Amino acid sequence: MFLVAVMLSSGQAEQASAPDMVPLEAPVIYPSSGLLGDLTLTEAIRLAVANNLGAKVEKLQENIEDARIQGRKAEFHPAFSISGLYESIEKPQNTREFVATQSTLNPRTSRIFEEENNRFNTALKGKTPLGTEYEFAVELNTLRNTLNIDRPPSLYYPEYESFAGLRLTQPLLRDFGPSVQYAGLRVAQVDRNLATLAWRLKVSQVVAAVAKNYYDLAFSAGDTVIKRQNIQRARELEDQSRKRVERGVGSLIDVQQASVAASVREEDLISAEYNQKEKANLLLRDLVADLNVEAIPRVNVSHRLTASVPSLTRTGLLQQAYANRVEYLQARQQLEKQDIKITFAKNQLLPRVDLIGSLGANGLNRSGGSALGDAFEATTPAWSIGLSVTIPLGNQQAKAQMKEVRTEKEQMLLSFKQLEIDMALQVDTAASRIETSQRRLATTRNSISSAQATLEAEVKRLEQGVGVSFNILEAQREVAGAESRELAARADLNKALIDLWLSTGTLLERFGIVLEEGDGVIGKMPK
């Protein structure tokens, strides 16, 4: 499970009080039927972050990477081993062995040398970050053979032979040092960081999608209201025209024109209501973890589509993107991961030169305990030291691996450069879209003022008996169209701001969202 803390950032809302923190310990699931109230943007984001399955999938990847890290660390944990072996061997003796065993003097022996042995081994073995492979071993062998079956010449039957000591293998070139031994662990740690960044990116994408769908629904709901008001205007004009006809100062065609206009506007309302339902379902998709298709809840939003646009500086915005953009941070982590692979591949080009050594003591006695006691007393020490050299002819596998990882890094560097270009263009596009939306908003406001002035003038002309209802209907249509365009410009401005914060990697910060891996809370956010 993951928790998300959503907190109010300073300066994001006027006179905002401290957030009331509510633990987010489980998905927030609304009833499968009924009304989701007047849903604020804060509530919509809260529901989406709590219930979004895609974000949960990305979060679980962190657990997978944690398990891989533990697996890599376990490579350096010691292991205890124990083994037992029984062997029965019959071997024909050559002339030298036949004479050495005195078979010619001993009628009980023949040209066959027989052995029956029990071999027992226990060891503590492992590897260090330097690549040193160590083994603390204790061995005990029970030996029965053609030589020791008779006494003399043997001292014991069976013979208990033992060894206790340390064996080491230390790489000197290939596989030497922490930079090589920790390569897999460091790659796993980078993958863990990448998983966290992927989760952050997914949450950002979810928040952006919810915010945009919320603004689209706010526009659709507002547009529906505008179209209802426009129908009401036509019906009122129809009633006024009918009354003028009854007084003998109007024309029946004015009544018919108003009636037709109302019917046409009702068709527009039907389309607007369908569009509102469609936008509501798009928003609802990200808000619920389960859904009953037979009782889909209704979604209402409470937002006036207001937006505060900060002063924009392309250079400053791009610097924010370099510091916060998840994709940029991911690309840098990928380069770091590739450098680890290159370091490892470079080491694998070296020949294998291993220093091999052992230090211990042997024991021999009539019982296992006595033989082990002899070994631990170290009265008969044994040691060895030497070198093992392995030089692959051509070393084509290591060379191919080196070429592969270096070429992959070249690809990453080119992709990194392309990402920088894309980020700069995305920031510029988002900033330009904001500027365009602001200009559209100013223009639509002027259009509303002009259309309302025209409508008022036509109403006065009709009242003075020099105007016609057709002109009023056209003026009403212009007012409604300008109001819809102004509302659309507001929605587009809000969505452009979302794109800007997304392109700079500051979307979560702008909404006061803090992602935490431990306990988390979700509180008030700016509306």
Coordinates of C-alpha atoms in Angstrom, one line a residue:
M1 CA 0.0 0.0 0.0
F2 CA 1.1 3.5 -0.6
L3 CA -0.1 6.7 0.9
V4 CA -0.2 10.2 -0.5
A5 CA 0.0 13.4 1.4
V6 CA -1.7 16.4 -0.1
M7 CA -0.9 19.7 1.6
L8 CA -1.6 23.3 0.9
S9 CA 1.4 25.1 -0.4
S10 CA 2.1 28.7 0.7
G11 CA 0.6 31.4 -1.6
Q12 CA -1.7 29.0 -3.4
A13 CA -4.9 30.1 -1.8
E14 CA -5.9 33.3 -0.1
Q15 CA -6.4 33.2 3.6
A16 CA -6.2 29.4 3.6
S17 CA -6.3 27.7 7.0
A18 CA -4.2 24.8 8.1
P19 CA -5.3 21.6 6.3
D20 CA -7.5 19.2 8.1
M21 CA -5.5 16.0 7.7
V22 CA -7.4 12.8 6.9
P23 CA -5.5 9.5 6.8
L24 CA -5.7 7.9 3.4
E25 CA -5.4 4.2 4.4
A26 CA -7.6 2.6 1.8
P27 CA -9.2 3.4 -1.6
V28 CA -12.1 5.9 -1.3
I29 CA -15.1 4.2 -2.9
Y30 CA -18.3 6.1 -3.4
P31 CA -21.7 4.3 -3.7
S32 CA -22.4 2.8 -7.1
S33 CA -25.4 5.0 -7.5
G34 CA -26.5 8.5 -6.5
L35 CA -24.9 11.9 -6.8
L36 CA -21.2 12.6 -6.1
G37 CA -22.3 16.0 -4.9
D38 CA -20.7 19.3 -6.1
L39 CA -17.3 17.8 -6.5
T40 CA -14.4 20.2 -6.0
L41 CA -11.1 19.8 -7.9
T42 CA -9.4 18.9 -4.6
E43 CA -11.9 16.1 -4.0
A44 CA -11.6 14.8 -7.5
I45 CA -7.8 14.6 -7.3
R46 CA -8.1 13.0 -3.9
L47 CA -10.4 10.3 -5.2
A48 CA -8.2 9.7 -8.3
V49 CA -5.0 9.4 -6.4
A50 CA -6.6 7.0 -3.9
N51 CA -8.3 4.8 -6.5
N52 CA -6.2 4.9 -9.7
L53 CA -5.1 1.4 -10.5
G54 CA -2.3 2.5 -12.8
A55 CA -0.7 4.4 -10.0
K56 CA -1.0 1.3 -7.7
V57 CA 0.7 -0.8 -10.4
E58 CA 3.6 1.6 -10.6
K59 CA 3.9 1.7 -6.8
L60 CA 4.1 -2.1 -6.6
Q61 CA 7.2 -1.9 -8.9
E62 CA 9.0 -0.3 -6.0
N63 CA 8.4 -3.5 -3.9
I64 CA 9.8 -5.6 -6.8
E65 CA 12.9 -3.5 -6.9
D66 CA 13.3 -3.7 -3.1
A67 CA 13.2 -7.4 -3.4
R68 CA 15.9 -7.3 -6.1
I69 CA 18.1 -5.1 -4.0
Q70 CA 17.8 -7.6 -1.1
G71 CA 18.7 -10.4 -3.5
R72 CA 21.8 -8.5 -4.6
K73 CA 22.9 -7.9 -1.0
A74 CA 22.4 -11.5 -0.3
E75 CA 25.2 -12.4 -2.7
F76 CA 27.6 -11.3 0.0
H77 CA 25.9 -13.2 2.8
P78 CA 27.8 -16.3 4.0
A79 CA 26.3 -19.8 3.4
F80 CA 26.6 -22.9 5.5
S81 CA 27.0 -26.2 3.6
I82 CA 27.2 -29.8 4.7
S83 CA 27.7 -32.9 2.6
G84 CA 28.3 -36.6 3.0
L85 CA 29.6 -39.2 0.5
Y86 CA 30.1 -42.9 0.6
E87 CA 32.4 -44.4 -2.1
S88 CA 33.4 -47.9 -3.0
I89 CA 36.3 -48.2 -5.3
E90 CA 38.1 -51.2 -6.8
K91 CA 41.2 -50.5 -8.8
P92 CA 43.6 -52.9 -10.6
Q93 CA 47.1 -52.4 -9.4
N94 CA 50.0 -52.0 -11.7
T95 CA 53.4 -53.6 -10.9
R96 CA 54.7 -50.7 -8.8
E97 CA 51.5 -50.5 -6.7
F98 CA 51.4 -54.3 -6.4
V99 CA 54.9 -54.3 -4.9
A100 CA 54.2 -51.2 -2.7
T101 CA 51.2 -52.9 -1.1
Q102 CA 53.4 -56.0 -0.5
S103 CA 50.7 -58.1 -2.2
T104 CA 53.4 -60.7 -3.0
L105 CA 53.9 -61.3 0.8
N106 CA 50.3 -61.0 1.9
P107 CA 48.1 -63.8 0.7
R108 CA 45.0 -61.9 1.6
T109 CA 45.6 -59.3 -1.1
S110 CA 45.5 -59.6 -4.8
R111 CA 46.0 -57.4 -7.8
I112 CA 42.8 -55.4 -6.9
F113 CA 43.1 -52.4 -4.5
E114 CA 39.8 -52.0 -2.7
E115 CA 38.5 -48.9 -0.9
E116 CA 35.4 -48.1 1.1
N117 CA 35.3 -44.5 2.3
N118 CA 32.9 -42.2 4.1
R119 CA 33.6 -38.5 3.5
F120 CA 31.9 -35.8 5.5
N121 CA 32.4 -32.0 4.8
T122 CA 31.0 -28.9 6.5
A123 CA 31.9 -25.4 5.5
L124 CA 31.0 -21.7 5.9
K125 CA 31.6 -20.0 2.6
G126 CA 31.0 -16.7 1.1
K127 CA 32.3 -13.7 -0.9
T128 CA 33.5 -10.2 0.1
P129 CA 33.1 -6.9 -1.8
L130 CA 36.7 -7.3 -2.9
G131 CA 35.7 -10.5 -4.8
T132 CA 37.5 -12.7 -2.2
E133 CA 35.9 -16.2 -2.1
Y134 CA 36.5 -17.8 1.3
E135 CA 35.7 -21.1 2.9
F136 CA 36.1 -22.2 6.5
A137 CA 36.0 -26.0 6.1
V138 CA 36.0 -29.0 8.4
E139 CA 36.4 -32.4 6.8
L140 CA 36.3 -35.9 8.2
N141 CA 37.0 -39.0 6.2
T142 CA 36.6 -42.6 7.3
L143 CA 39.0 -44.8 5.2
R144 CA 38.9 -48.6 4.8
N145 CA 41.2 -50.1 2.1
T146 CA 43.5 -52.9 1.2
L147 CA 46.4 -51.3 3.0
N148 CA 44.9 -50.5 6.4
I149 CA 42.8 -53.7 6.8
D150 CA 45.8 -55.4 8.4
R151 CA 47.8 -54.3 11.4
P152 CA 50.7 -54.0 11.0
P153 CA 51.4 -52.2 8.7
S154 CA 48.4 -49.9 9.5
L155 CA 47.9 -48.2 12.9
Y156 CA 44.1 -47.9 12.7
Y157 CA 41.3 -49.7 11.0
P158 CA 39.4 -47.8 9.9
E159 CA 41.5 -44.7 9.7
Y160 CA 39.8 -41.4 10.6
E161 CA 41.4 -38.6 8.6
S162 CA 40.5 -34.9 9.2
F163 CA 41.2 -31.4 8.0
A164 CA 40.3 -28.0 9.4
G165 CA 41.3 -24.7 7.8
L166 CA 40.6 -21.7 5.5
R167 CA 40.7 -21.7 1.7
L168 CA 40.8 -18.4 -0.2
T169 CA 40.5 -17.4 -3.8
Q170 CA 41.3 -13.7 -4.5
P171 CA 40.8 -12.2 -8.0
L172 CA 43.6 -9.8 -8.8
L173 CA 42.3 -8.4 -12.2
R174 CA 39.0 -9.6 -13.5
D175 CA 36.2 -9.4 -10.9
F176 CA 38.4 -7.5 -8.4
G177 CA 37.1 -4.7 -6.2
P178 CA 33.8 -3.2 -5.0
S179 CA 33.2 -1.4 -8.3
V180 CA 32.8 -4.7 -10.0
Q181 CA 31.3 -6.8 -7.1
Y182 CA 28.7 -4.1 -6.3
A183 CA 27.8 -3.4 -9.9
G184 CA 24.6 -5.6 -9.8
L185 CA 23.6 -4.0 -6.4
R186 CA 24.1 -0.5 -7.7
V187 CA 22.1 -1.2 -10.9
A188 CA 19.3 -2.5 -8.7
Q189 CA 19.4 0.6 -6.5
V190 CA 19.2 2.8 -9.7
D191 CA 16.2 0.7 -10.8
R192 CA 14.6 1.3 -7.4
N193 CA 15.0 5.1 -8.0
L194 CA 13.6 4.7 -11.5
A195 CA 10.6 2.9 -10.1
T196 CA 9.9 5.8 -7.7
L197 CA 10.2 8.3 -10.5
A198 CA 7.9 6.2 -12.6
W199 CA 5.3 6.2 -9.8
R200 CA 5.7 10.0 -9.4
L201 CA 5.3 10.4 -13.2
K202 CA 2.2 8.2 -13.2
V203 CA 0.6 10.2 -10.3
S204 CA 1.4 13.4 -12.1
Q205 CA -0.2 12.1 -15.3
V206 CA -3.3 11.0 -13.3
V207 CA -3.6 14.4 -11.6
A208 CA -3.2 16.2 -15.0
A209 CA -5.8 14.0 -16.6
V210 CA -8.2 14.5 -13.8
A211 CA -7.7 18.2 -13.7
K212 CA -8.2 18.6 -17.5
N213 CA -11.3 16.3 -17.4
Y214 CA -12.6 18.3 -14.5
Y215 CA -12.2 21.6 -16.4
D216 CA -13.8 20.1 -19.5
L217 CA -16.8 19.0 -17.4
A218 CA -16.9 22.4 -15.8
F219 CA -17.1 24.0 -19.2
S220 CA -19.7 21.5 -20.4
A221 CA -21.9 22.1 -17.3
G222 CA -21.6 25.9 -17.7
D223 CA -22.3 25.6 -21.5
T224 CA -25.4 23.6 -20.7
V225 CA -26.6 26.4 -18.4
I226 CA -25.9 29.0 -21.1
K227 CA -27.9 27.1 -23.6
R228 CA -30.8 26.7 -21.1
Q229 CA -30.8 30.4 -20.6
N230 CA -30.7 31.0 -24.3
I231 CA -33.8 28.8 -24.7
Q232 CA -35.5 30.8 -21.9
R233 CA -34.7 34.0 -23.7
A234 CA -36.4 32.7 -26.9
R235 CA -39.5 31.5 -25.0
E236 CA -39.8 34.9 -23.3
L237 CA -39.5 36.6 -26.6
E238 CA -42.1 34.2 -28.0
D239 CA -44.5 35.2 -25.1
Q240 CA -43.8 38.9 -25.6
S241 CA -44.5 38.6 -29.4
R242 CA -47.7 36.7 -28.8
K243 CA -48.9 39.4 -26.4
R244 CA -48.0 42.1 -29.0
V245 CA -50.1 40.2 -31.6
E246 CA -53.0 40.1 -29.2
R247 CA -52.7 43.9 -28.7
G248 CA -52.6 44.3 -32.5
V249 CA -49.1 45.8 -32.5
G250 CA -47.1 42.7 -33.5
S251 CA -46.7 40.2 -36.3
L252 CA -47.5 36.5 -36.1
I253 CA -44.2 35.8 -37.9
D254 CA -42.4 37.2 -34.9
V255 CA -44.1 34.5 -32.7
Q256 CA -43.2 31.8 -35.2
Q257 CA -39.5 32.9 -35.5
A258 CA -39.2 32.9 -31.7
S259 CA -40.8 29.4 -31.5
V260 CA -38.5 28.0 -34.2
A261 CA -35.4 29.6 -32.5
A262 CA -36.4 28.0 -29.2
S263 CA -36.7 24.6 -30.8
V264 CA -33.3 24.9 -32.5
R265 CA -31.8 25.9 -29.2
E266 CA -33.4 22.9 -27.5
E267 CA -31.5 20.7 -30.0
D268 CA -28.3 22.5 -29.1
L269 CA -29.1 21.8 -25.4
I270 CA -29.6 18.1 -26.1
S271 CA -26.1 18.0 -27.6
A272 CA -24.7 20.0 -24.7
E273 CA -26.3 17.7 -22.2
Y274 CA -24.9 14.7 -24.0
N275 CA -21.4 16.3 -24.1
Q276 CA -21.7 17.0 -20.3
K277 CA -22.5 13.3 -19.7
E278 CA -19.6 12.2 -21.8
K279 CA -17.2 14.5 -19.9
A280 CA -18.6 13.3 -16.6
N281 CA -17.9 9.7 -17.5
L282 CA -14.4 10.6 -18.6
L283 CA -13.8 12.1 -15.2
L284 CA -15.6 9.3 -13.3
R285 CA -13.3 6.8 -14.9
D286 CA -10.4 8.0 -12.8
L287 CA -12.4 8.5 -9.6
V288 CA -13.7 5.1 -8.8
A289 CA -12.0 1.7 -8.1
D290 CA -15.2 -0.2 -9.0
L291 CA -18.4 0.6 -10.9
N292 CA -21.9 -0.8 -11.3
V293 CA -22.8 -0.1 -14.9
E294 CA -26.5 -0.4 -14.1
A295 CA -26.2 2.5 -11.6
I296 CA -23.5 4.9 -12.7
P297 CA -23.3 7.8 -10.3
R298 CA -23.8 11.4 -11.5
V299 CA -20.9 13.8 -11.2
N300 CA -21.3 17.5 -10.6
V301 CA -18.4 19.9 -10.4
S302 CA -18.1 23.2 -8.4
H303 CA -15.6 25.4 -10.2
R304 CA -16.0 28.8 -11.7
L305 CA -13.1 28.2 -14.1
T306 CA -11.0 31.0 -12.6
A307 CA -7.2 31.0 -12.9
S308 CA -4.3 33.0 -11.7
V309 CA -1.6 33.2 -14.3
P310 CA 1.9 33.9 -12.9
S311 CA 4.5 35.9 -14.8
L312 CA 6.2 33.7 -17.3
T313 CA 9.9 33.6 -18.1
R314 CA 10.9 30.9 -20.6
T315 CA 14.4 30.6 -19.1
G316 CA 13.1 30.3 -15.6
L317 CA 10.5 27.7 -16.6
L318 CA 13.1 25.6 -18.4
Q319 CA 15.4 25.7 -15.4
Q320 CA 12.4 24.4 -13.3
A321 CA 11.9 21.6 -15.8
Y322 CA 15.6 20.6 -15.6
A323 CA 15.4 20.4 -11.9
N324 CA 12.0 18.8 -11.5
R325 CA 10.8 17.0 -14.7
V326 CA 10.5 13.3 -14.0
E327 CA 11.5 12.2 -17.5
Y328 CA 14.7 14.3 -17.3
L329 CA 15.6 12.8 -13.9
Q330 CA 14.8 9.3 -15.3
A331 CA 17.2 9.9 -18.2
R332 CA 20.0 11.0 -15.9
Q333 CA 19.4 7.9 -13.8
Q334 CA 19.6 5.7 -16.9
L335 CA 22.9 7.3 -17.8
E336 CA 24.2 6.6 -14.3
K337 CA 23.1 3.0 -14.6
Q338 CA 24.8 2.7 -18.0
D339 CA 28.1 4.0 -16.6
I340 CA 27.9 1.2 -14.0
K341 CA 27.5 -1.3 -16.8
I342 CA 30.4 0.1 -18.7
T343 CA 32.7 -0.1 -15.7
F344 CA 31.7 -3.7 -15.2
A345 CA 32.2 -4.5 -18.9
K346 CA 35.6 -2.8 -18.9
N347 CA 36.7 -5.0 -16.1
Q348 CA 35.6 -8.2 -17.9
L349 CA 38.1 -7.4 -20.7
L350 CA 40.9 -8.3 -18.3
P351 CA 42.4 -11.8 -18.0
R352 CA 41.5 -13.7 -14.9
V353 CA 44.4 -13.9 -12.4
D354 CA 43.4 -15.4 -9.1
L355 CA 45.6 -15.7 -6.0
I356 CA 44.8 -19.1 -4.4
G357 CA 45.8 -20.1 -0.9
S358 CA 44.9 -22.3 2.0
L359 CA 45.9 -22.6 5.7
G360 CA 44.9 -25.4 8.0
A361 CA 45.9 -28.6 9.8
N362 CA 45.4 -32.3 9.3
G363 CA 44.5 -35.0 11.8
L364 CA 44.6 -38.8 11.8
N365 CA 43.4 -41.1 14.6
R366 CA 41.4 -44.2 15.6
S367 CA 38.1 -42.2 16.0
G368 CA 36.4 -39.2 14.4
G369 CA 36.5 -37.1 17.6
S370 CA 40.2 -37.8 18.1
A371 CA 41.0 -37.0 14.4
L372 CA 39.2 -33.7 14.6
G373 CA 41.0 -32.9 17.9
D374 CA 44.3 -33.5 16.1
A375 CA 43.3 -31.1 13.4
F376 CA 42.2 -28.4 15.7
E377 CA 45.4 -28.7 17.8
A378 CA 47.2 -27.9 14.5
T379 CA 50.1 -30.2 15.3
T380 CA 50.4 -31.1 11.6
P381 CA 49.8 -27.8 9.7
A382 CA 49.3 -27.5 6.0
W383 CA 49.3 -24.5 3.8
S384 CA 49.5 -23.6 0.1
I385 CA 49.7 -20.6 -2.1
G386 CA 49.6 -20.1 -5.9
L387 CA 48.3 -18.3 -8.9
S388 CA 45.6 -19.3 -11.4
V389 CA 45.7 -17.5 -14.8
T390 CA 43.0 -17.8 -17.4
I391 CA 43.3 -15.8 -20.7
P392 CA 40.3 -16.2 -23.1
L393 CA 41.6 -16.5 -26.6
G394 CA 40.2 -13.5 -28.5
N395 CA 38.0 -12.6 -25.6
Q396 CA 35.2 -11.9 -28.1
Q397 CA 32.3 -12.2 -25.6
A398 CA 33.7 -9.5 -23.3
K399 CA 34.5 -7.3 -26.3
A400 CA 31.0 -7.7 -27.7
Q401 CA 29.5 -6.8 -24.3
M402 CA 31.7 -3.7 -24.1
K403 CA 30.7 -2.6 -27.6
E404 CA 27.0 -3.2 -26.7
V405 CA 27.0 -1.1 -23.5
R406 CA 29.0 1.8 -25.1
T407 CA 26.7 1.9 -28.1
E408 CA 23.7 1.9 -25.7
K409 CA 25.2 4.9 -23.9
E410 CA 25.6 6.7 -27.2
Q411 CA 21.9 6.1 -27.9
M412 CA 21.0 7.4 -24.4
L413 CA 23.1 10.6 -24.9
L414 CA 21.3 11.3 -28.2
S415 CA 17.9 10.6 -26.6
F416 CA 18.9 12.8 -23.7
K417 CA 19.7 15.6 -26.1
Q418 CA 16.4 15.1 -27.9
L419 CA 14.6 15.2 -24.5
E420 CA 16.2 18.5 -23.7
I421 CA 15.0 19.9 -27.0
D422 CA 11.5 18.4 -26.5
M423 CA 11.3 19.9 -23.0
A424 CA 12.3 23.4 -24.2
L425 CA 9.6 23.2 -27.0
Q426 CA 7.0 21.8 -24.6
V427 CA 7.6 24.6 -22.1
D428 CA 7.5 27.2 -24.9
T429 CA 4.3 25.6 -26.3
A430 CA 2.6 25.5 -22.9
A431 CA 3.6 29.2 -22.2
S432 CA 2.4 30.2 -25.7
R433 CA -0.9 28.4 -25.2
I434 CA -1.4 30.3 -21.9
E435 CA -0.7 33.6 -23.7
T436 CA -3.1 32.7 -26.5
S437 CA -5.8 31.6 -24.0
Q438 CA -5.4 35.0 -22.2
R439 CA -5.8 36.9 -25.5
R440 CA -8.9 34.7 -26.4
L441 CA -10.3 35.4 -23.0
A442 CA -9.9 39.2 -23.4
T443 CA -11.4 39.0 -26.9
T444 CA -14.4 36.9 -25.8
R445 CA -15.1 39.4 -22.9
N446 CA -15.2 42.2 -25.5
S447 CA -17.5 40.1 -27.6
I448 CA -19.9 39.5 -24.8
S449 CA -20.0 43.2 -24.0
S450 CA -20.6 44.1 -27.7
A451 CA -23.2 41.3 -28.1
Q452 CA -25.1 42.4 -24.9
A453 CA -25.1 46.0 -26.1
T454 CA -26.5 45.0 -29.4
L455 CA -29.2 42.9 -27.7
E456 CA -30.2 45.8 -25.5
A457 CA -30.3 48.1 -28.5
E458 CA -32.5 45.7 -30.5
V459 CA -34.9 45.2 -27.5
K460 CA -35.3 49.0 -27.3
R461 CA -35.9 49.2 -31.0
L462 CA -38.6 46.5 -30.7
E463 CA -40.2 48.3 -27.8
Q464 CA -40.2 51.5 -29.9
G465 CA -41.9 49.7 -32.7
V466 CA -39.1 50.0 -35.2
G467 CA -37.3 46.6 -34.6
V468 CA -38.1 43.0 -35.4
S469 CA -37.8 39.9 -33.2
F470 CA -35.5 38.3 -35.7
N471 CA -32.8 40.8 -34.9
I472 CA -33.3 40.1 -31.2
L473 CA -33.0 36.4 -31.7
E474 CA -29.8 36.9 -33.7
A475 CA -28.4 39.1 -30.9
Q476 CA -29.4 36.5 -28.3
R477 CA -27.6 33.9 -30.3
E478 CA -24.5 36.1 -30.4
V479 CA -24.6 36.7 -26.7
A480 CA -24.9 32.9 -25.9
G481 CA -22.1 32.1 -28.4
A482 CA -19.8 34.7 -26.9
E483 CA -20.6 33.4 -23.4
S484 CA -19.8 29.9 -24.5
R485 CA -16.5 31.0 -26.2
E486 CA -15.6 32.9 -23.0
L487 CA -16.2 29.8 -20.9
A488 CA -14.2 27.7 -23.3
A489 CA -11.3 30.2 -23.2
R490 CA -11.4 29.9 -19.4
A491 CA -11.3 26.1 -19.5
D492 CA -8.5 26.2 -22.1
L493 CA -6.5 28.6 -19.9
N494 CA -6.8 26.3 -16.9
K495 CA -5.8 23.3 -19.0
A496 CA -2.9 25.3 -20.5
L497 CA -1.7 25.9 -16.9
I498 CA -1.9 22.2 -16.2
D499 CA 0.3 21.5 -19.3
L500 CA 2.8 24.2 -18.2
W501 CA 3.1 22.7 -14.7
L502 CA 3.4 19.3 -16.2
S503 CA 6.1 20.4 -18.6
T504 CA 8.1 21.9 -15.8
G505 CA 7.6 19.0 -13.4
T506 CA 5.9 21.1 -10.8
L507 CA 2.3 20.0 -11.2
L508 CA 2.2 18.1 -7.9
E509 CA 3.9 20.9 -6.0
R510 CA 1.3 23.4 -7.5
F511 CA -1.5 21.3 -6.1
G512 CA 0.3 20.9 -2.8
I513 CA 0.7 17.1 -3.3
V514 CA 3.5 15.4 -1.4
L515 CA 4.3 11.8 -2.2
E516 CA 5.5 9.8 0.8
E517 CA 6.6 6.2 1.2
G518 CA 5.5 6.0 4.8
D519 CA 2.4 7.1 6.5
G520 CA 0.6 9.9 4.6
V521 CA -2.4 12.2 4.9
I522 CA -4.5 14.1 2.4
G523 CA -5.7 17.6 3.3
K524 CA -7.0 20.7 1.8
M525 CA -5.7 21.9 -1.6
P526 CA -6.4 25.1 -3.4
K527 CA -9.6 25.1 -5.4

